[in-house]
Amino acid sequence: MTVVEGEAKRRVGTLTLAGLPIGNLEDAPPRLLRVLEEARVIAAEDTRRLRQFATRASVRPGGAEGARVVSYYDANESRRTDELLTDLREGRDVLVVTDAGMPGVSDPGYRLAAACAAEGIPVTAVPGPSAVTTALVVSGLPTDRFCFEGFPPRKGLAGYLAELAAERRTMVFFESPHRVAATLAAMAEAFGPDRRAAVCRELTKTYEEVRRGGLAELADWAARGVRGEISVVVEGARPAGGAAADGDLLAAVHALEEEGVRRKDAIARVAKETGVPKRRVYDLVHGVTGDAEVTGDTAG
């Protein structure tokens, strides 16, 4: 039976995907604490860790009445998704949280969100910290175009990386501490030893560390032992024709300017079309002209 939108909203629950801090408790927004207290059904990747977080944050899941807290992790995601869909269909709101970061990003949540979208069940989110974007912005590598690759496969790693060798976007990976040295070595083989990268360890935590360098250099460093939660950010491939010459970049910017394109837009367009970091094009233009106009027209 077809149900009008207003009736559907009254008869079904809402799925909320909430991001928990990836390390620092102070990163928890007030809205997250409120929805935890108001929730009636909470699906948690690890129920013990949720309760530990709630205790540290001085929050009681479900408030005075208490919430029904169920586990929702890789091994039971398929079965639990069906159970949570039943709750939603019967009008009960469901809150999904993971150990850290946003549900659905290398953690449970995608399957349920996709099922809700297919059935027209409302889906919303409480945005929170993510190791993906945090690692990206501290890496020092281009951020204007990037892709998230999750955990590299244990089998067929060489073939998997070979397929990414020509990827022009900055790539973000997750990796376990005991595998990161081997993975970096395989990346150096597939992408080249000097391809720039950053290993981000224990982000937002007390012992946060960001190690930058070429892939071969980072592989040698990691071989001595790395601990903690690891994210790896790798620079994208340069254009097949090789690095663009400075003169060609300047000429391309000036040609666009002569066509009436604003300098800032011309720099961004040349950077995108050549695969050269926008900052490099900006610095070239600034260094040649040296005028105040460019100084105030950043490459960001």
PDB file of C-alpha atoms in Angstrom:
ATOM      1  CA  MET A   1       0.000   0.000   0.000  1.00  0.00           C
ATOM      2  CA  THR A   2       1.311   3.446  -0.873  1.00  0.00           C
ATOM      3  CA  VAL A   3       1.569   5.750   2.106  1.00  0.00           C
ATOM      4  CA  VAL A   4       1.834   9.531   1.782  1.00  0.00           C
ATOM      5  CA  GLU A   5       5.034  11.092   3.054  1.00  0.00           C
ATOM      6  CA  GLY A   6       3.485  12.701   6.129  1.00  0.00           C
ATOM      7  CA  GLU A   7       1.929   9.404   7.246  1.00  0.00           C
ATOM      8  CA  ALA A   8       5.183   7.542   6.629  1.00  0.00           C
ATOM      9  CA  LYS A   9       7.080   9.900   8.883  1.00  0.00           C
ATOM     10  CA  ARG A  10       4.567   9.348  11.678  1.00  0.00           C
ATOM     11  CA  ARG A  11       4.575   5.581  11.352  1.00  0.00           C
ATOM     12  CA  VAL A  12       8.286   4.810  11.123  1.00  0.00           C
ATOM     13  CA  GLY A  13      11.301   5.643  13.229  1.00  0.00           C
ATOM     14  CA  THR A  14      14.389   7.585  12.266  1.00  0.00           C
ATOM     15  CA  LEU A  15      17.875   6.135  11.930  1.00  0.00           C
ATOM     16  CA  THR A  16      20.601   8.385  13.353  1.00  0.00           C
ATOM     17  CA  LEU A  17      24.276   7.728  12.646  1.00  0.00           C
ATOM     18  CA  ALA A  18      26.419   9.442  15.291  1.00  0.00           C
ATOM     19  CA  GLY A  19      30.160   9.988  15.224  1.00  0.00           C
ATOM     20  CA  LEU A  20      32.124   9.406  18.436  1.00  0.00           C
ATOM     21  CA  PRO A  21      35.515  11.026  19.132  1.00  0.00           C
ATOM     22  CA  ILE A  22      38.481   9.188  17.615  1.00  0.00           C
ATOM     23  CA  GLY A  23      40.582   9.765  20.717  1.00  0.00           C
ATOM     24  CA  ASN A  24      39.966  13.018  22.542  1.00  0.00           C
ATOM     25  CA  LEU A  25      36.824  13.092  24.694  1.00  0.00           C
ATOM     26  CA  GLU A  26      36.616  16.873  24.336  1.00  0.00           C
ATOM     27  CA  ASP A  27      35.804  16.396  20.637  1.00  0.00           C
ATOM     28  CA  ALA A  28      32.328  15.125  21.595  1.00  0.00           C
ATOM     29  CA  PRO A  29      29.773  17.773  20.537  1.00  0.00           C
ATOM     30  CA  PRO A  30      26.852  18.668  22.848  1.00  0.00           C
ATOM     31  CA  ARG A  31      24.369  17.253  20.344  1.00  0.00           C
ATOM     32  CA  LEU A  32      26.017  13.816  20.542  1.00  0.00           C
ATOM     33  CA  LEU A  33      25.646  13.754  24.313  1.00  0.00           C
ATOM     34  CA  ARG A  34      22.017  14.825  24.019  1.00  0.00           C
ATOM     35  CA  VAL A  35      21.044  12.159  21.487  1.00  0.00           C
ATOM     36  CA  LEU A  36      22.715   9.494  23.617  1.00  0.00           C
ATOM     37  CA  GLU A  37      20.588  10.536  26.583  1.00  0.00           C
ATOM     38  CA  GLU A  38      17.399  10.676  24.489  1.00  0.00           C
ATOM     39  CA  ALA A  39      17.925   7.397  22.616  1.00  0.00           C
ATOM     40  CA  ARG A  40      15.662   4.412  23.207  1.00  0.00           C
ATOM     41  CA  VAL A  41      17.474   1.924  20.957  1.00  0.00           C
ATOM     42  CA  ILE A  42      21.261   2.133  20.526  1.00  0.00           C
ATOM     43  CA  ALA A  43      23.239  -0.155  18.232  1.00  0.00           C
ATOM     44  CA  ALA A  44      26.906  -0.018  19.285  1.00  0.00           C
ATOM     45  CA  GLU A  45      29.942  -1.626  17.679  1.00  0.00           C
ATOM     46  CA  ASP A  46      31.165  -2.497  21.185  1.00  0.00           C
ATOM     47  CA  THR A  47      28.642  -2.054  24.000  1.00  0.00           C
ATOM     48  CA  ARG A  48      31.370  -2.016  26.652  1.00  0.00           C
ATOM     49  CA  ARG A  49      33.244   0.803  24.968  1.00  0.00           C
ATOM     50  CA  LEU A  50      30.020   2.767  24.584  1.00  0.00           C
ATOM     51  CA  ARG A  51      29.355   2.491  28.307  1.00  0.00           C
ATOM     52  CA  GLN A  52      32.955   3.472  29.080  1.00  0.00           C
ATOM     53  CA  PHE A  53      32.603   6.535  26.861  1.00  0.00           C
ATOM     54  CA  ALA A  54      29.261   7.427  28.464  1.00  0.00           C
ATOM     55  CA  THR A  55      30.766   7.165  31.944  1.00  0.00           C
ATOM     56  CA  ARG A  56      33.704   9.409  31.021  1.00  0.00           C
ATOM     57  CA  ALA A  57      31.325  11.908  29.417  1.00  0.00           C
ATOM     58  CA  SER A  58      28.936  11.771  32.398  1.00  0.00           C
ATOM     59  CA  VAL A  59      26.079  10.683  30.161  1.00  0.00           C
ATOM     60  CA  ARG A  60      23.521   7.940  30.772  1.00  0.00           C
ATOM     61  CA  PRO A  61      22.403   6.281  27.506  1.00  0.00           C
ATOM     62  CA  GLY A  62      18.639   6.595  27.357  1.00  0.00           C
ATOM     63  CA  GLY A  63      18.476   8.951  30.319  1.00  0.00           C
ATOM     64  CA  ALA A  64      16.543   7.957  33.419  1.00  0.00           C
ATOM     65  CA  GLU A  65      14.515   5.310  31.561  1.00  0.00           C
ATOM     66  CA  GLY A  66      17.613   3.763  29.998  1.00  0.00           C
ATOM     67  CA  ALA A  67      18.118   2.690  26.402  1.00  0.00           C
ATOM     68  CA  ARG A  68      18.054  -0.788  24.920  1.00  0.00           C
ATOM     69  CA  VAL A  69      21.685  -1.205  23.863  1.00  0.00           C
ATOM     70  CA  VAL A  70      22.538  -3.951  21.376  1.00  0.00           C
ATOM     71  CA  SER A  71      25.824  -4.923  19.745  1.00  0.00           C
ATOM     72  CA  TYR A  72      26.287  -4.130  16.053  1.00  0.00           C
ATOM     73  CA  TYR A  73      29.579  -5.266  14.574  1.00  0.00           C
ATOM     74  CA  ASP A  74      30.930  -7.054  11.502  1.00  0.00           C
ATOM     75  CA  ALA A  75      30.039 -10.593  12.588  1.00  0.00           C
ATOM     76  CA  ASN A  76      26.387  -9.865  13.389  1.00  0.00           C
ATOM     77  CA  GLU A  77      25.733  -6.891  11.097  1.00  0.00           C
ATOM     78  CA  SER A  78      23.521  -8.792   8.646  1.00  0.00           C
ATOM     79  CA  ARG A  79      21.281 -10.353  11.301  1.00  0.00           C
ATOM     80  CA  ARG A  80      21.154  -7.252  13.470  1.00  0.00           C
ATOM     81  CA  THR A  81      20.266  -5.052  10.507  1.00  0.00           C
ATOM     82  CA  ASP A  82      17.033  -6.992  10.047  1.00  0.00           C
ATOM     83  CA  GLU A  83      16.203  -6.597  13.752  1.00  0.00           C
ATOM     84  CA  LEU A  84      16.879  -2.860  13.703  1.00  0.00           C
ATOM     85  CA  LEU A  85      14.788  -2.439  10.570  1.00  0.00           C
ATOM     86  CA  THR A  86      11.895  -4.022  12.453  1.00  0.00           C
ATOM     87  CA  ASP A  87      12.327  -1.442  15.234  1.00  0.00           C
ATOM     88  CA  LEU A  88      12.334   1.372  12.702  1.00  0.00           C
ATOM     89  CA  ARG A  89       9.304   0.055  10.836  1.00  0.00           C
ATOM     90  CA  GLU A  90       7.407  -0.097  14.127  1.00  0.00           C
ATOM     91  CA  GLY A  91       8.143   3.531  14.887  1.00  0.00           C
ATOM     92  CA  ARG A  92      11.154   3.250  17.186  1.00  0.00           C
ATOM     93  CA  ASP A  93      14.110   5.548  16.541  1.00  0.00           C
ATOM     94  CA  VAL A  94      17.508   3.854  16.316  1.00  0.00           C
ATOM     95  CA  LEU A  95      20.902   5.391  17.099  1.00  0.00           C
ATOM     96  CA  VAL A  96      24.047   3.765  15.657  1.00  0.00           C
ATOM     97  CA  VAL A  97      27.509   4.439  17.093  1.00  0.00           C
ATOM     98  CA  THR A  98      30.925   2.841  16.566  1.00  0.00           C
ATOM     99  CA  ASP A  99      34.000   2.629  18.777  1.00  0.00           C
ATOM    100  CA  ALA A 100      35.354   5.830  17.236  1.00  0.00           C
ATOM    101  CA  GLY A 101      34.560   7.952  14.206  1.00  0.00           C
ATOM    102  CA  MET A 102      31.560   7.874  11.893  1.00  0.00           C
ATOM    103  CA  PRO A 103      29.428   4.741  11.412  1.00  0.00           C
ATOM    104  CA  GLY A 104      29.605   3.397   7.880  1.00  0.00           C
ATOM    105  CA  VAL A 105      33.196   4.528   7.277  1.00  0.00           C
ATOM    106  CA  SER A 106      35.116   1.240   7.608  1.00  0.00           C
ATOM    107  CA  ASP A 107      32.687   0.436  10.411  1.00  0.00           C
ATOM    108  CA  PRO A 108      29.129  -0.959  10.626  1.00  0.00           C
ATOM    109  CA  GLY A 109      26.363   1.389   9.521  1.00  0.00           C
ATOM    110  CA  TYR A 110      26.346   1.374   5.729  1.00  0.00           C
ATOM    111  CA  ARG A 111      24.191  -1.737   5.396  1.00  0.00           C
ATOM    112  CA  LEU A 112      21.462  -0.356   7.672  1.00  0.00           C
ATOM    113  CA  ALA A 113      21.563   3.118   6.121  1.00  0.00           C
ATOM    114  CA  ALA A 114      21.234   1.624   2.627  1.00  0.00           C
ATOM    115  CA  ALA A 115      18.290  -0.540   3.711  1.00  0.00           C
ATOM    116  CA  CYS A 116      16.547   2.465   5.258  1.00  0.00           C
ATOM    117  CA  ALA A 117      17.111   4.556   2.137  1.00  0.00           C
ATOM    118  CA  ALA A 118      15.622   1.780   0.016  1.00  0.00           C
ATOM    119  CA  GLU A 119      12.488   1.673   2.191  1.00  0.00           C
ATOM    120  CA  GLY A 120      12.096   5.420   2.586  1.00  0.00           C
ATOM    121  CA  ILE A 121      12.907   5.358   6.302  1.00  0.00           C
ATOM    122  CA  PRO A 122      14.420   8.692   7.405  1.00  0.00           C
ATOM    123  CA  VAL A 123      18.190   8.683   7.918  1.00  0.00           C
ATOM    124  CA  THR A 124      20.095  11.506   9.607  1.00  0.00           C
ATOM    125  CA  ALA A 125      23.486  11.982  11.233  1.00  0.00           C
ATOM    126  CA  VAL A 126      25.220  13.679  14.112  1.00  0.00           C
ATOM    127  CA  PRO A 127      28.493  14.648  12.391  1.00  0.00           C
ATOM    128  CA  GLY A 128      31.598  13.854  14.337  1.00  0.00           C
ATOM    129  CA  PRO A 129      35.352  13.324  14.068  1.00  0.00           C
ATOM    130  CA  SER A 130      36.691  11.037  11.361  1.00  0.00           C
ATOM    131  CA  ALA A 131      40.217   9.666  11.109  1.00  0.00           C
ATOM    132  CA  VAL A 132      39.914   9.943   7.311  1.00  0.00           C
ATOM    133  CA  THR A 133      39.598  13.714   7.079  1.00  0.00           C
ATOM    134  CA  THR A 134      41.739  14.334  10.160  1.00  0.00           C
ATOM    135  CA  ALA A 135      44.662  12.418   8.665  1.00  0.00           C
ATOM    136  CA  LEU A 136      44.151  14.121   5.303  1.00  0.00           C
ATOM    137  CA  VAL A 137      44.339  17.673   6.628  1.00  0.00           C
ATOM    138  CA  VAL A 138      47.400  17.084   8.845  1.00  0.00           C
ATOM    139  CA  SER A 139      49.308  15.136   6.185  1.00  0.00           C
ATOM    140  CA  GLY A 140      50.534  18.191   4.327  1.00  0.00           C
ATOM    141  CA  LEU A 141      49.422  16.610   1.037  1.00  0.00           C
ATOM    142  CA  PRO A 142      46.868  18.044  -1.432  1.00  0.00           C
ATOM    143  CA  THR A 143      43.338  18.023  -0.025  1.00  0.00           C
ATOM    144  CA  ASP A 144      41.333  19.370  -2.953  1.00  0.00           C
ATOM    145  CA  ARG A 145      40.748  15.868  -4.388  1.00  0.00           C
ATOM    146  CA  PHE A 146      41.058  12.677  -2.362  1.00  0.00           C
ATOM    147  CA  CYS A 147      39.704   9.147  -2.047  1.00  0.00           C
ATOM    148  CA  PHE A 148      39.363   6.795   0.918  1.00  0.00           C
ATOM    149  CA  GLU A 149      40.539   3.217   0.378  1.00  0.00           C
ATOM    150  CA  GLY A 150      40.009   1.751   3.866  1.00  0.00           C
ATOM    151  CA  PHE A 151      42.170  -1.215   4.881  1.00  0.00           C
ATOM    152  CA  PRO A 152      44.282  -2.651   2.037  1.00  0.00           C
ATOM    153  CA  PRO A 153      43.556  -6.340   1.359  1.00  0.00           C
ATOM    154  CA  ARG A 154      45.736  -8.981   2.983  1.00  0.00           C
ATOM    155  CA  LYS A 155      45.709 -11.107  -0.163  1.00  0.00           C
ATOM    156  CA  GLY A 156      46.503  -9.714  -3.584  1.00  0.00           C
ATOM    157  CA  LEU A 157      48.058  -6.543  -2.174  1.00  0.00           C
ATOM    158  CA  ALA A 158      50.467  -6.056  -5.072  1.00  0.00           C
ATOM    159  CA  GLY A 159      47.700  -6.240  -7.680  1.00  0.00           C
ATOM    160  CA  TYR A 160      45.449  -3.972  -5.655  1.00  0.00           C
ATOM    161  CA  LEU A 161      48.151  -1.312  -5.368  1.00  0.00           C
ATOM    162  CA  ALA A 162      49.062  -1.657  -9.042  1.00  0.00           C
ATOM    163  CA  GLU A 163      45.507  -0.626  -9.920  1.00  0.00           C
ATOM    164  CA  LEU A 164      45.953   2.519  -7.793  1.00  0.00           C
ATOM    165  CA  ALA A 165      49.355   3.475  -9.183  1.00  0.00           C
ATOM    166  CA  ALA A 166      47.844   5.979 -11.630  1.00  0.00           C
ATOM    167  CA  GLU A 167      45.277   7.402  -9.166  1.00  0.00           C
ATOM    168  CA  ARG A 168      45.639  11.188  -9.314  1.00  0.00           C
ATOM    169  CA  ARG A 169      43.791  11.936  -6.075  1.00  0.00           C
ATOM    170  CA  THR A 170      45.403  11.879  -2.644  1.00  0.00           C
ATOM    171  CA  MET A 171      44.667   8.464  -1.109  1.00  0.00           C
ATOM    172  CA  VAL A 172      43.809   7.730   2.532  1.00  0.00           C
ATOM    173  CA  PHE A 173      44.207   4.232   3.969  1.00  0.00           C
ATOM    174  CA  PHE A 174      43.761   2.582   7.359  1.00  0.00           C
ATOM    175  CA  GLU A 175      46.280  -0.053   8.444  1.00  0.00           C
ATOM    176  CA  SER A 176      47.085  -2.124  11.512  1.00  0.00           C
ATOM    177  CA  PRO A 177      50.385  -1.444  13.347  1.00  0.00           C
ATOM    178  CA  HIS A 178      51.839  -4.896  12.673  1.00  0.00           C
ATOM    179  CA  ARG A 179      51.174  -4.639   8.898  1.00  0.00           C
ATOM    180  CA  VAL A 180      51.972  -1.011   8.182  1.00  0.00           C
ATOM    181  CA  ALA A 181      55.701  -1.554   7.428  1.00  0.00           C
ATOM    182  CA  ALA A 182      54.970  -4.260   4.857  1.00  0.00           C
ATOM    183  CA  THR A 183      52.171  -2.195   3.322  1.00  0.00           C
ATOM    184  CA  LEU A 184      54.398   0.877   3.005  1.00  0.00           C
ATOM    185  CA  ALA A 185      57.098  -1.250   1.375  1.00  0.00           C
ATOM    186  CA  ALA A 186      54.552  -2.618  -1.103  1.00  0.00           C
ATOM    187  CA  MET A 187      53.355   0.926  -1.819  1.00  0.00           C
ATOM    188  CA  ALA A 188      56.945   2.024  -2.460  1.00  0.00           C
ATOM    189  CA  GLU A 189      57.242  -0.814  -4.978  1.00  0.00           C
ATOM    190  CA  ALA A 190      53.943   0.017  -6.697  1.00  0.00           C
ATOM    191  CA  PHE A 191      53.961   3.830  -6.530  1.00  0.00           C
ATOM    192  CA  GLY A 192      57.694   4.547  -6.448  1.00  0.00           C
ATOM    193  CA  PRO A 193      60.019   4.958  -3.449  1.00  0.00           C
ATOM    194  CA  ASP A 194      59.895   8.748  -3.480  1.00  0.00           C
ATOM    195  CA  ARG A 195      56.108   9.163  -3.673  1.00  0.00           C
ATOM    196  CA  ARG A 196      55.225  11.492  -0.800  1.00  0.00           C
ATOM    197  CA  ALA A 197      53.186  10.087   2.064  1.00  0.00           C
ATOM    198  CA  ALA A 198      52.353  10.580   5.732  1.00  0.00           C
ATOM    199  CA  VAL A 199      51.816   8.025   8.481  1.00  0.00           C
ATOM    200  CA  CYS A 200      49.413   9.408  11.090  1.00  0.00           C
ATOM    201  CA  ARG A 201      49.457   7.626  14.431  1.00  0.00           C
ATOM    202  CA  GLU A 202      47.139   8.022  17.447  1.00  0.00           C
ATOM    203  CA  LEU A 203      45.384  11.079  16.015  1.00  0.00           C
ATOM    204  CA  THR A 204      43.989  13.503  18.652  1.00  0.00           C
ATOM    205  CA  LYS A 205      45.463  11.355  21.431  1.00  0.00           C
ATOM    206  CA  THR A 206      48.294  12.083  23.870  1.00  0.00           C
ATOM    207  CA  TYR A 207      50.962  10.441  21.721  1.00  0.00           C
ATOM    208  CA  GLU A 208      49.774  11.723  18.347  1.00  0.00           C
ATOM    209  CA  GLU A 209      52.479  11.545  15.694  1.00  0.00           C
ATOM    210  CA  VAL A 210      52.582  12.444  12.002  1.00  0.00           C
ATOM    211  CA  ARG A 211      55.588  11.118  10.087  1.00  0.00           C
ATOM    212  CA  ARG A 212      56.108  12.513   6.576  1.00  0.00           C
ATOM    213  CA  GLY A 213      58.470  11.453   3.813  1.00  0.00           C
ATOM    214  CA  GLY A 214      58.893   9.223   0.781  1.00  0.00           C
ATOM    215  CA  LEU A 215      57.273   5.783   0.883  1.00  0.00           C
ATOM    216  CA  ALA A 216      60.576   3.900   1.042  1.00  0.00           C
ATOM    217  CA  GLU A 217      61.803   6.134   3.864  1.00  0.00           C
ATOM    218  CA  LEU A 218      58.578   5.628   5.805  1.00  0.00           C
ATOM    219  CA  ALA A 219      58.719   1.863   5.270  1.00  0.00           C
ATOM    220  CA  ASP A 220      62.217   1.781   6.792  1.00  0.00           C
ATOM    221  CA  TRP A 221      61.014   3.840   9.739  1.00  0.00           C
ATOM    222  CA  ALA A 222      57.947   1.647  10.326  1.00  0.00           C
ATOM    223  CA  ALA A 223      60.079  -1.511  10.225  1.00  0.00           C
ATOM    224  CA  ARG A 224      61.476  -0.492  13.609  1.00  0.00           C
ATOM    225  CA  GLY A 225      58.014  -0.859  15.118  1.00  0.00           C
ATOM    226  CA  VAL A 226      54.863   1.267  15.192  1.00  0.00           C
ATOM    227  CA  ARG A 227      52.041   1.240  17.719  1.00  0.00           C
ATOM    228  CA  GLY A 228      48.530   2.637  17.921  1.00  0.00           C
ATOM    229  CA  GLU A 229      45.785   3.465  15.446  1.00  0.00           C
ATOM    230  CA  ILE A 230      47.297   4.112  12.010  1.00  0.00           C
ATOM    231  CA  SER A 231      46.168   6.125   8.990  1.00  0.00           C
ATOM    232  CA  VAL A 232      48.334   6.401   5.874  1.00  0.00           C
ATOM    233  CA  VAL A 233      47.966   9.266   3.406  1.00  0.00           C
ATOM    234  CA  VAL A 234      49.638   8.953   0.003  1.00  0.00           C
ATOM    235  CA  GLU A 235      50.114  11.602  -2.659  1.00  0.00           C
ATOM    236  CA  GLY A 236      48.329  10.972  -5.934  1.00  0.00           C
ATOM    237  CA  ALA A 237      50.171  10.184  -9.157  1.00  0.00           C
ATOM    238  CA  ARG A 238      51.474  12.973 -11.322  1.00  0.00           C
ATOM    239  CA  PRO A 239      50.293  13.296 -14.930  1.00  0.00           C
ATOM    240  CA  ALA A 240      51.613  10.591 -17.252  1.00  0.00           C
ATOM    241  CA  GLY A 241      53.607  13.150 -19.215  1.00  0.00           C
ATOM    242  CA  GLY A 242      55.691  13.993 -16.147  1.00  0.00           C
ATOM    243  CA  ALA A 243      55.800  17.106 -14.010  1.00  0.00           C
ATOM    244  CA  ALA A 244      54.679  20.225 -15.790  1.00  0.00           C
ATOM    245  CA  ALA A 245      57.385  22.794 -16.441  1.00  0.00           C
ATOM    246  CA  ASP A 246      57.179  26.064 -14.502  1.00  0.00           C
ATOM    247  CA  GLY A 247      57.043  28.087 -17.667  1.00  0.00           C
ATOM    248  CA  ASP A 248      54.156  26.060 -19.036  1.00  0.00           C
ATOM    249  CA  LEU A 249      52.184  26.543 -15.832  1.00  0.00           C
ATOM    250  CA  LEU A 250      52.752  30.289 -15.860  1.00  0.00           C
ATOM    251  CA  ALA A 251      51.844  30.523 -19.529  1.00  0.00           C
ATOM    252  CA  ALA A 252      48.607  28.609 -18.924  1.00  0.00           C
ATOM    253  CA  VAL A 253      47.599  30.932 -16.084  1.00  0.00           C
ATOM    254  CA  HIS A 254      48.390  34.073 -18.081  1.00  0.00           C
ATOM    255  CA  ALA A 255      46.487  32.742 -21.102  1.00  0.00           C
ATOM    256  CA  LEU A 256      43.380  32.253 -18.990  1.00  0.00           C
ATOM    257  CA  GLU A 257      43.765  35.714 -17.493  1.00  0.00           C
ATOM    258  CA  GLU A 258      43.883  37.197 -20.973  1.00  0.00           C
ATOM    259  CA  GLU A 259      40.576  35.453 -21.644  1.00  0.00           C
ATOM    260  CA  GLY A 260      39.074  37.277 -18.679  1.00  0.00           C
ATOM    261  CA  VAL A 261      39.363  34.540 -16.067  1.00  0.00           C
ATOM    262  CA  ARG A 262      40.117  35.818 -12.550  1.00  0.00           C
ATOM    263  CA  ARG A 263      43.635  34.992 -11.419  1.00  0.00           C
ATOM    264  CA  LYS A 264      42.455  32.882  -8.483  1.00  0.00           C
ATOM    265  CA  ASP A 265      40.178  30.857 -10.748  1.00  0.00           C
ATOM    266  CA  ALA A 266      42.895  30.533 -13.386  1.00  0.00           C
ATOM    267  CA  ILE A 267      45.340  29.137 -10.817  1.00  0.00           C
ATOM    268  CA  ALA A 268      42.769  26.612  -9.579  1.00  0.00           C
ATOM    269  CA  ARG A 269      41.879  25.547 -13.115  1.00  0.00           C
ATOM    270  CA  VAL A 270      45.509  25.058 -14.207  1.00  0.00           C
ATOM    271  CA  ALA A 271      46.270  23.086 -11.051  1.00  0.00           C
ATOM    272  CA  LYS A 272      43.306  20.787 -11.612  1.00  0.00           C
ATOM    273  CA  GLU A 273      44.018  20.223 -15.308  1.00  0.00           C
ATOM    274  CA  THR A 274      47.741  19.504 -14.821  1.00  0.00           C
ATOM    275  CA  GLY A 275      47.561  17.610 -11.540  1.00  0.00           C
ATOM    276  CA  VAL A 276      50.015  20.059  -9.969  1.00  0.00           C
ATOM    277  CA  PRO A 277      49.274  21.181  -6.390  1.00  0.00           C
ATOM    278  CA  LYS A 278      47.416  24.455  -6.372  1.00  0.00           C
ATOM    279  CA  ARG A 279      49.930  25.930  -3.938  1.00  0.00           C
ATOM    280  CA  ARG A 280      52.779  25.350  -6.400  1.00  0.00           C
ATOM    281  CA  VAL A 281      50.976  27.183  -9.206  1.00  0.00           C
ATOM    282  CA  TYR A 282      50.096  30.004  -6.841  1.00  0.00           C
ATOM    283  CA  ASP A 283      53.702  30.329  -5.643  1.00  0.00           C
ATOM    284  CA  LEU A 284      54.975  30.411  -9.216  1.00  0.00           C
ATOM    285  CA  VAL A 285      52.577  33.184 -10.179  1.00  0.00           C
ATOM    286  CA  HIS A 286      53.286  35.102  -7.010  1.00  0.00           C
ATOM    287  CA  GLY A 287      57.019  34.788  -7.378  1.00  0.00           C
ATOM    288  CA  VAL A 288      56.975  36.090 -10.941  1.00  0.00           C
ATOM    289  CA  THR A 289      54.560  38.985 -10.531  1.00  0.00           C
ATOM    290  CA  GLY A 290      55.277  39.894  -6.909  1.00  0.00           C
ATOM    291  CA  ASP A 291      52.281  42.247  -6.886  1.00  0.00           C
ATOM    292  CA  ALA A 292      49.862  42.855  -4.040  1.00  0.00           C
ATOM    293  CA  GLU A 293      46.927  41.543  -6.011  1.00  0.00           C
ATOM    294  CA  VAL A 294      48.134  37.930  -5.872  1.00  0.00           C
ATOM    295  CA  THR A 295      49.224  38.197  -2.240  1.00  0.00           C
ATOM    296  CA  GLY A 296      45.638  38.805  -1.240  1.00  0.00           C
ATOM    297  CA  ASP A 297      44.277  36.177  -3.605  1.00  0.00           C
ATOM    298  CA  THR A 298      45.218  32.949  -1.899  1.00  0.00           C
ATOM    299  CA  ALA A 299      45.335  29.521  -3.503  1.00  0.00           C
ATOM    300  CA  GLY A 300      43.009  28.021  -0.929  1.00  0.00           C
TER     301      GLY A 300
END
